PDB file of C-alpha atoms in Angstrom:
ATOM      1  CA  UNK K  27     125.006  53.035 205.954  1.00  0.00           C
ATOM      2  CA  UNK K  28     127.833  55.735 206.719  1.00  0.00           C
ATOM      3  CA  UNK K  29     128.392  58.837 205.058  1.00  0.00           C
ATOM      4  CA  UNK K  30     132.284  59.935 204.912  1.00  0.00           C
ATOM      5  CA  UNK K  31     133.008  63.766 205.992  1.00  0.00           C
ATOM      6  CA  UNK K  32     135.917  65.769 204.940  1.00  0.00           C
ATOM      7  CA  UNK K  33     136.851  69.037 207.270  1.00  0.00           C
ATOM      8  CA  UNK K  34     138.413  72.136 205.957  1.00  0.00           C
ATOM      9  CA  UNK K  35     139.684  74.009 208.802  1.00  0.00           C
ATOM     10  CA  UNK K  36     142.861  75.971 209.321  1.00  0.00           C
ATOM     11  CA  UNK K  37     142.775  75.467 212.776  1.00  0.00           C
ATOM     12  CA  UNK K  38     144.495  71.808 213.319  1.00  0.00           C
ATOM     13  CA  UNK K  39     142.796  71.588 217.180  1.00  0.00           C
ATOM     14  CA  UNK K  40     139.547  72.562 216.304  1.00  0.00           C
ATOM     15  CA  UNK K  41     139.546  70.144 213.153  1.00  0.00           C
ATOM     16  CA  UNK K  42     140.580  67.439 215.326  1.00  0.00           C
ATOM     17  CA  UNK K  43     138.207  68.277 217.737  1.00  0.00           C
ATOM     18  CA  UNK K  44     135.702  67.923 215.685  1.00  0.00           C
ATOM     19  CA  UNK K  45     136.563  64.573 214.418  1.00  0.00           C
ATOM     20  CA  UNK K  46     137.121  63.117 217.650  1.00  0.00           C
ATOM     21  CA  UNK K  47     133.086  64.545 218.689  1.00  0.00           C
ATOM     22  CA  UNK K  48     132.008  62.943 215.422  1.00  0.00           C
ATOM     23  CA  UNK K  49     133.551  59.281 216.135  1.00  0.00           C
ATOM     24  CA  UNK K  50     130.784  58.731 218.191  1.00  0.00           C
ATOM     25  CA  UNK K  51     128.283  59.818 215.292  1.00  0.00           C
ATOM     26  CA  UNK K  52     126.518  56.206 214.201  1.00  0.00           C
ATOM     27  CA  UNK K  53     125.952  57.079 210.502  1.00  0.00           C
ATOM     28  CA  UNK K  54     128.759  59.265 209.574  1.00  0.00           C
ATOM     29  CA  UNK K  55     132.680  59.114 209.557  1.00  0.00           C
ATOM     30  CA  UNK K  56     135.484  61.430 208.875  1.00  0.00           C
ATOM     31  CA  UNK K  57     137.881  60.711 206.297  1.00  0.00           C
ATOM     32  CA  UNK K  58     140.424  63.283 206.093  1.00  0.00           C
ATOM     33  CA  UNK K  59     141.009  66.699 207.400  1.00  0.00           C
ATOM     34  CA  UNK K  60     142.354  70.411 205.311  1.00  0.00           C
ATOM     35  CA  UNK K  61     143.529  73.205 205.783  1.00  0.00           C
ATOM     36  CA  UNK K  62     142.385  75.063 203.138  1.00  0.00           C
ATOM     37  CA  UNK K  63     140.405  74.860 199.773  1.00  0.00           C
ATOM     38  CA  UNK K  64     144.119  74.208 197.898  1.00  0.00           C
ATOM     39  CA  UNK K  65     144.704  71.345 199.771  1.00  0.00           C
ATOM     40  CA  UNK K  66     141.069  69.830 199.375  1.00  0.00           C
ATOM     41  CA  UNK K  67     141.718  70.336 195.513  1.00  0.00           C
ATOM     42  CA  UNK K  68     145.052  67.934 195.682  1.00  0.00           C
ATOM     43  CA  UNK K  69     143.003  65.637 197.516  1.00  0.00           C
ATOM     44  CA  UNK K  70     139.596  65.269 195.167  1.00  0.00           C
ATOM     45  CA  UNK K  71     142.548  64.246 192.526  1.00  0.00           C
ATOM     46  CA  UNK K  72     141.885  61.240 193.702  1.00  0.00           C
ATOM     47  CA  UNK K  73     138.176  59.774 193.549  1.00  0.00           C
ATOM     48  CA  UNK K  74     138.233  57.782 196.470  1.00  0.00           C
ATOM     49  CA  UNK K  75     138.808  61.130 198.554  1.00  0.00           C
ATOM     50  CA  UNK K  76     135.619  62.555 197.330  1.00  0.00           C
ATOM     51  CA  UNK K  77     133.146  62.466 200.341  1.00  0.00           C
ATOM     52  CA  UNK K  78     129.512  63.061 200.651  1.00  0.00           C
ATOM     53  CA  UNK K  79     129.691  66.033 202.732  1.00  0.00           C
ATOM     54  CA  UNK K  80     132.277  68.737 203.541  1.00  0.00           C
ATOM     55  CA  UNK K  81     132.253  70.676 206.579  1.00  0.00           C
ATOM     56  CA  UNK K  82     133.693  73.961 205.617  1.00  0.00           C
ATOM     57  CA  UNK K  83     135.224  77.137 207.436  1.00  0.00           C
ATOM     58  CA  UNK K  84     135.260  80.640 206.007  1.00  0.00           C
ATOM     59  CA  UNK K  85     138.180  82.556 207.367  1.00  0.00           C
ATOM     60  CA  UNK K  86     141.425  80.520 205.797  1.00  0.00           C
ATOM     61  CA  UNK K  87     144.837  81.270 203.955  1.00  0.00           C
ATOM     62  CA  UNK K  88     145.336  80.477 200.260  1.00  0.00           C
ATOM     63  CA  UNK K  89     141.545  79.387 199.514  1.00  0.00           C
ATOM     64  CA  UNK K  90     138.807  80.599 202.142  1.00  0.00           C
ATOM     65  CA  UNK K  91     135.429  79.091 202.579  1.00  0.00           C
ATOM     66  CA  UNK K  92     133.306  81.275 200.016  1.00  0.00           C
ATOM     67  CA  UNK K  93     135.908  80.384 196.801  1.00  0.00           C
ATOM     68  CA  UNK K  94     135.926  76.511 197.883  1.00  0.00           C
ATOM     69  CA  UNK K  95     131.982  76.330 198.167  1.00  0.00           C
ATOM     70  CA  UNK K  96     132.213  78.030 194.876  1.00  0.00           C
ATOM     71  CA  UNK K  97     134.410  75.794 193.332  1.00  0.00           C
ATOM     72  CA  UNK K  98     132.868  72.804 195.068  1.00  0.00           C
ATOM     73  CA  UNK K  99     129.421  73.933 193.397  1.00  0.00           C
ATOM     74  CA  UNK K 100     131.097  73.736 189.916  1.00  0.00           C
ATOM     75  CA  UNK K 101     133.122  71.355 190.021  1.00  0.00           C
ATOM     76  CA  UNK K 102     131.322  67.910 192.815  1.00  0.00           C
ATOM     77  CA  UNK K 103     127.655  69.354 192.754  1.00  0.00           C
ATOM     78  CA  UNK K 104     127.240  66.497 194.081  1.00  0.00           C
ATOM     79  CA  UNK K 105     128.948  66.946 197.613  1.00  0.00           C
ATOM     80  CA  UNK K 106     126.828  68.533 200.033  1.00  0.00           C
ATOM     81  CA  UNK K 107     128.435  71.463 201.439  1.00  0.00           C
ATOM     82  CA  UNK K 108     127.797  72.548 205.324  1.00  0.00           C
ATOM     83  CA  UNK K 109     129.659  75.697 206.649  1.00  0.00           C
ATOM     84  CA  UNK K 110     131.094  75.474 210.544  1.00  0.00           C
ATOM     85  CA  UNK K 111     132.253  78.881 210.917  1.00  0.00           C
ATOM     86  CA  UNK K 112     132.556  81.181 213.963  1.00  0.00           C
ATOM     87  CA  UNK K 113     130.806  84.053 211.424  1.00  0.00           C
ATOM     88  CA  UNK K 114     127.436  84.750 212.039  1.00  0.00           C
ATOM     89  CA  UNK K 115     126.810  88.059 210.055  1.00  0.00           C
ATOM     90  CA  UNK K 116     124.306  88.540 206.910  1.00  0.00           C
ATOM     91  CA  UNK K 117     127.810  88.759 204.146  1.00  0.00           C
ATOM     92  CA  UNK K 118     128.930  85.484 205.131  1.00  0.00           C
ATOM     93  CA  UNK K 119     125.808  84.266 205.525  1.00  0.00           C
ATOM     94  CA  UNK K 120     124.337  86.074 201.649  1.00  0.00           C
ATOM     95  CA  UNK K 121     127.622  84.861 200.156  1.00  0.00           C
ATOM     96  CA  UNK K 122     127.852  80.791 201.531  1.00  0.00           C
ATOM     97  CA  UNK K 123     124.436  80.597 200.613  1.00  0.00           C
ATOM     98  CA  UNK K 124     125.231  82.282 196.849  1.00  0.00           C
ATOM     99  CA  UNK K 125     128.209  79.803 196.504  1.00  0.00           C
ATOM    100  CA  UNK K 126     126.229  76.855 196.945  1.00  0.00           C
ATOM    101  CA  UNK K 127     126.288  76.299 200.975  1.00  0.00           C
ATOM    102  CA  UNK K 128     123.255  73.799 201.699  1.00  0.00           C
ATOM    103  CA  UNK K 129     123.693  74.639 205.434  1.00  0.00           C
ATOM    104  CA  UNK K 130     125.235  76.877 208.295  1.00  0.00           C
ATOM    105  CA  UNK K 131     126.076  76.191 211.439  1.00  0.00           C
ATOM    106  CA  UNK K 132     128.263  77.922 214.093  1.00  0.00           C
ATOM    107  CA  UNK K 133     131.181  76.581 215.846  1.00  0.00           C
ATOM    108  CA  UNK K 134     129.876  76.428 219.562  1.00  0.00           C
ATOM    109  CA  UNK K 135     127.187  74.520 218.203  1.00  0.00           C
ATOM    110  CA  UNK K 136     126.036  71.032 220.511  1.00  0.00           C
ATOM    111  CA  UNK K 137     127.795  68.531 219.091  1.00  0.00           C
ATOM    112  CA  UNK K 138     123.878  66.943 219.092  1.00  0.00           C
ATOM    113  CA  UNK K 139     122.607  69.445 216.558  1.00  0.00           C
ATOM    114  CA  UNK K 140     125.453  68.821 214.469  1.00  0.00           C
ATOM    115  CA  UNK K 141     124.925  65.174 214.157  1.00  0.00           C
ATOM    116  CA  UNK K 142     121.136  66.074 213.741  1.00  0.00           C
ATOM    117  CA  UNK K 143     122.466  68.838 210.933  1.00  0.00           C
ATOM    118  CA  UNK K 144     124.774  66.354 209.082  1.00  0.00           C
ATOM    119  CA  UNK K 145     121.498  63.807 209.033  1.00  0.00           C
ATOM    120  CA  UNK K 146     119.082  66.356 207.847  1.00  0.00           C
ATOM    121  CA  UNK K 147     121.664  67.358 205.097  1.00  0.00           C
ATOM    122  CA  UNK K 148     121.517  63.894 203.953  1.00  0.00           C
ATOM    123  CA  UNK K 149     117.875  63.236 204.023  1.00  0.00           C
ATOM    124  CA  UNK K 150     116.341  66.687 202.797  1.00  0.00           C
ATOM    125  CA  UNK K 151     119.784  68.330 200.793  1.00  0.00           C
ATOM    126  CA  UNK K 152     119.609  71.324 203.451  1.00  0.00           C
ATOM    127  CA  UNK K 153     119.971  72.324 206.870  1.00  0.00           C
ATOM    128  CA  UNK K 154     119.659  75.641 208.962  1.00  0.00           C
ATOM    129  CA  UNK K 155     119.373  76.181 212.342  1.00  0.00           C
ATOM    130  CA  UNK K 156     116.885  78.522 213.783  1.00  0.00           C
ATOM    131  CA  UNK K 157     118.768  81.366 214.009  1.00  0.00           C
ATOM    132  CA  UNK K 158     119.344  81.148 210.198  1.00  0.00           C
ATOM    133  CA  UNK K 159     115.560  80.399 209.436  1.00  0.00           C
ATOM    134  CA  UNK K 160     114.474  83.503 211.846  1.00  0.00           C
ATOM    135  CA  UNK K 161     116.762  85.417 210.312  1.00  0.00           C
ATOM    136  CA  UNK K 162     116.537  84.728 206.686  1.00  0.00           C
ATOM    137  CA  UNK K 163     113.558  82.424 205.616  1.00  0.00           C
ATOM    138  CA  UNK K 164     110.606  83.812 208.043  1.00  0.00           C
ATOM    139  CA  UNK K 165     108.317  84.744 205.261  1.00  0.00           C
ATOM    140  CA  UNK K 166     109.436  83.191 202.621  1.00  0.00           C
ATOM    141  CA  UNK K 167     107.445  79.596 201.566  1.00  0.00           C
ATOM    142  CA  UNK K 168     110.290  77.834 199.279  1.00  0.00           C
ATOM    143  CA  UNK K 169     107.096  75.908 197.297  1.00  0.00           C
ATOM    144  CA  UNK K 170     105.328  78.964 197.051  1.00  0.00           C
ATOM    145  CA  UNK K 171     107.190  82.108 196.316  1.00  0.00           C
ATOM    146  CA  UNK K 172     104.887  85.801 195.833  1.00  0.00           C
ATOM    147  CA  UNK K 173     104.827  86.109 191.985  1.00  0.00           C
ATOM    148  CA  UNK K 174     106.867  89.381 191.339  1.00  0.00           C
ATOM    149  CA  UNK K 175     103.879  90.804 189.003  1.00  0.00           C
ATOM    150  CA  UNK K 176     101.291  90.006 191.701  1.00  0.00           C
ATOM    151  CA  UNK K 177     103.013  92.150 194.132  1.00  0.00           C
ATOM    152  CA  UNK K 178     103.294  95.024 192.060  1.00  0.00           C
ATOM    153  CA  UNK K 179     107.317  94.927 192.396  1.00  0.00           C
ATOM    154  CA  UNK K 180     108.606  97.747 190.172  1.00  0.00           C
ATOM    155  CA  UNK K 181     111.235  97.005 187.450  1.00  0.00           C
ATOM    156  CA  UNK K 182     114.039  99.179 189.509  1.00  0.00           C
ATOM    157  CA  UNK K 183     112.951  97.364 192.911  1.00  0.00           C
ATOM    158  CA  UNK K 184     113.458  94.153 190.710  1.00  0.00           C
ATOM    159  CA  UNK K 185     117.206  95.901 189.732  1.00  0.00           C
ATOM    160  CA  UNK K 186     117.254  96.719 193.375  1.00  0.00           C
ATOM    161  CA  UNK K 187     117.055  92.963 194.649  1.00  0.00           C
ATOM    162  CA  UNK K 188     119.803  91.794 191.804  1.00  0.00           C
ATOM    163  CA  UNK K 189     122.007  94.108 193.690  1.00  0.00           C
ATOM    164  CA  UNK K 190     121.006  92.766 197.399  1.00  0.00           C
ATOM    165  CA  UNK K 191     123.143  89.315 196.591  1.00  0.00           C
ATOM    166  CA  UNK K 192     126.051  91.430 196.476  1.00  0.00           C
ATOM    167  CA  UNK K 193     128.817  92.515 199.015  1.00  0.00           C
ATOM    168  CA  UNK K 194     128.051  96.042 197.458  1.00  0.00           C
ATOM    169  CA  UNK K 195     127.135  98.997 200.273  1.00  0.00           C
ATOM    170  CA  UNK K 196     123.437 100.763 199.623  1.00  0.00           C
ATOM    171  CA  UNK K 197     125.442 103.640 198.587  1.00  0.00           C
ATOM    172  CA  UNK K 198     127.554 101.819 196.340  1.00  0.00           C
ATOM    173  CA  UNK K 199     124.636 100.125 195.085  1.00  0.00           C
ATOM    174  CA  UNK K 200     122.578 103.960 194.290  1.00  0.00           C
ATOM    175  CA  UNK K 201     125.828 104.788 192.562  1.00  0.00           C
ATOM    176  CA  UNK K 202     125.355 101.666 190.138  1.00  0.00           C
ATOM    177  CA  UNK K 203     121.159 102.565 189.974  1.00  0.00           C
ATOM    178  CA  UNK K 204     122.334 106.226 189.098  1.00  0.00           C
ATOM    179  CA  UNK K 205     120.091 107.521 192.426  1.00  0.00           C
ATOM    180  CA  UNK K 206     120.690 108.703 195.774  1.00  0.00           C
ATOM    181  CA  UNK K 207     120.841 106.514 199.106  1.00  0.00           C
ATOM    182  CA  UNK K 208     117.447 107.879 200.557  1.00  0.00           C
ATOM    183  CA  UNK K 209     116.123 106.285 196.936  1.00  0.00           C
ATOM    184  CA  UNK K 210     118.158 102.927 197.386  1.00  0.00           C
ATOM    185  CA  UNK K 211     116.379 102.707 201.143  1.00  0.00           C
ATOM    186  CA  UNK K 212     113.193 103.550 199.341  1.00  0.00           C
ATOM    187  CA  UNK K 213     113.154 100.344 197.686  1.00  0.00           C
ATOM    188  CA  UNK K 214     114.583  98.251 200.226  1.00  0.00           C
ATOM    189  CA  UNK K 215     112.090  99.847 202.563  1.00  0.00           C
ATOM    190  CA  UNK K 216     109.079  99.190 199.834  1.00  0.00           C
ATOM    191  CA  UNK K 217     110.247  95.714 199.575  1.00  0.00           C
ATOM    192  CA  UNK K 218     110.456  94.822 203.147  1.00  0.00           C
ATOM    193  CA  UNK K 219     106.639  95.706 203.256  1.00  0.00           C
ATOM    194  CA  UNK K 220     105.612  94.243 199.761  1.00  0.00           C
ATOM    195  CA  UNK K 221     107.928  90.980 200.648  1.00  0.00           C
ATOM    196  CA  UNK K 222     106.863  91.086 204.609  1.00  0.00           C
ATOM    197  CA  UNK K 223     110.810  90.742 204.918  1.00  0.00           C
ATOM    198  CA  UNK K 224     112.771  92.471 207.873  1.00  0.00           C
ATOM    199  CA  UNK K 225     116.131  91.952 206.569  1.00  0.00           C
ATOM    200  CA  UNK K 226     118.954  92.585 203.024  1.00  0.00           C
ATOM    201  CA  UNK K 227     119.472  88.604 203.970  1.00  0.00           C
ATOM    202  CA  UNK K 228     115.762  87.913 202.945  1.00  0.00           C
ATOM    203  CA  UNK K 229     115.680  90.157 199.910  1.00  0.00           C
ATOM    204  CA  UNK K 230     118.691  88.179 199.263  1.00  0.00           C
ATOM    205  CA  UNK K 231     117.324  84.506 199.298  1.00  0.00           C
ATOM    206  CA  UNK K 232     113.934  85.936 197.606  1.00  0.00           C
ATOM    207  CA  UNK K 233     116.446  86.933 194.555  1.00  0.00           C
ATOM    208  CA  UNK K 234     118.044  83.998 194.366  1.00  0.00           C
ATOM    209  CA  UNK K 235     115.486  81.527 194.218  1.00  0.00           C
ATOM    210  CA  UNK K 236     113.269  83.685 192.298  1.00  0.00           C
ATOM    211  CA  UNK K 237     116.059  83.310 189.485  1.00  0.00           C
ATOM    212  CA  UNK K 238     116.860  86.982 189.637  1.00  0.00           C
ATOM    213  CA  UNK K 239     120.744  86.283 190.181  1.00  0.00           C
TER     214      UNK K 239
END
């Protein structure tokens, strides 16, 4: 069985690129190429243009990779959304993720992992590459999550971690808690040990599938 692909990408050479590499992809085939979130709109109009996964960029014109996850989320749940992007920081990476990115992969990526990404998508709903699971999942256990109580996590920590899905700086975040930065770090810094976490990116995920955003 094949599984259709639609890629949003400003960049016409790099779309096409990418289409030719997946041509030689046994299970999956590209339908149609974007160039932004706008112009993948116009095309859902129309049913038969509705594929199972798009391959998305961040950095376009008119409607830029976090609003067209976002919209993809509430509008085709059902299309499995993978971002390509040459972005590798802990924003993008919170923010995909928050707007209902099921994977992450980089642009210079083998074009061998990207077939295997595109098949795991399919046959688990998720994919990311180590450098995302280093980076973001190392001590979390998605079947079995620390209980908040059992850790002893505070109820401003807990206010704390709402705030960690955000773009929001630590000092703009002790501005909303009413507290000074060295307070805001206080929590992350409590967190990182009660959590065994290392990074905002893995306060982040704990939040959001602990249903605190």
């Amino acid at each position: 069985m094949n599984y259709s692909v639609v890629i949003v990408d400003d960049h016409i050479l790099i779309a096409k690129a990418i289409t030719s590499i997946m041509s030689n992809f046994s299970q999956f085939e590209v339908l149609y190429e974007c160039e932004n979130g706008i112009a993948l709109q116009e095309k859902f109009q129309n049913p038969k243009n509705i594929p199972n996964i798009v391959l998305l960029d961040i950095s376009m014109p008119l409607m830029d990779g976090f609003e067209t996850a976002k919209w993809l989320k509430t509008e085709h749940p059902e299309v499995l959304v993978m971002a390509l992007s040459m972005q590798d920081d802990d924003d993008s990476l919170i923010k995909m993720i928050k707007n209902g990115a099921k994977g992450y992969l980089l642009k210079n990526v083998h074009p061998t992992e990207l077939e295997k990404a595109l098949t795991t998508l399919i046959a688990k709903g998720s994919y990311y590459p180590e450098w995302v699971a280093s980076k973001v999942f190392a001590s979390l256990h998605a079947d079995a999550l620390p209980n908040l109580q059992t850790l002893g996590i505070t109820d401003r920590e807990k206010e704390f971690l709402q705030y960690t899905i955000t773009e929001m700086t630590y000092k703009e975040i002790s501005e909303k808690m009413f507290c000074s930065p060295r307070t805001v770090e206080g929590y992350r810094d409590s967190l990182f040990e009660k959590l065994e976490l290392k990074t905002r990116v893995g306060l982040a995920v704990y939040a959001l599938k602990n249903g605190l955003v």
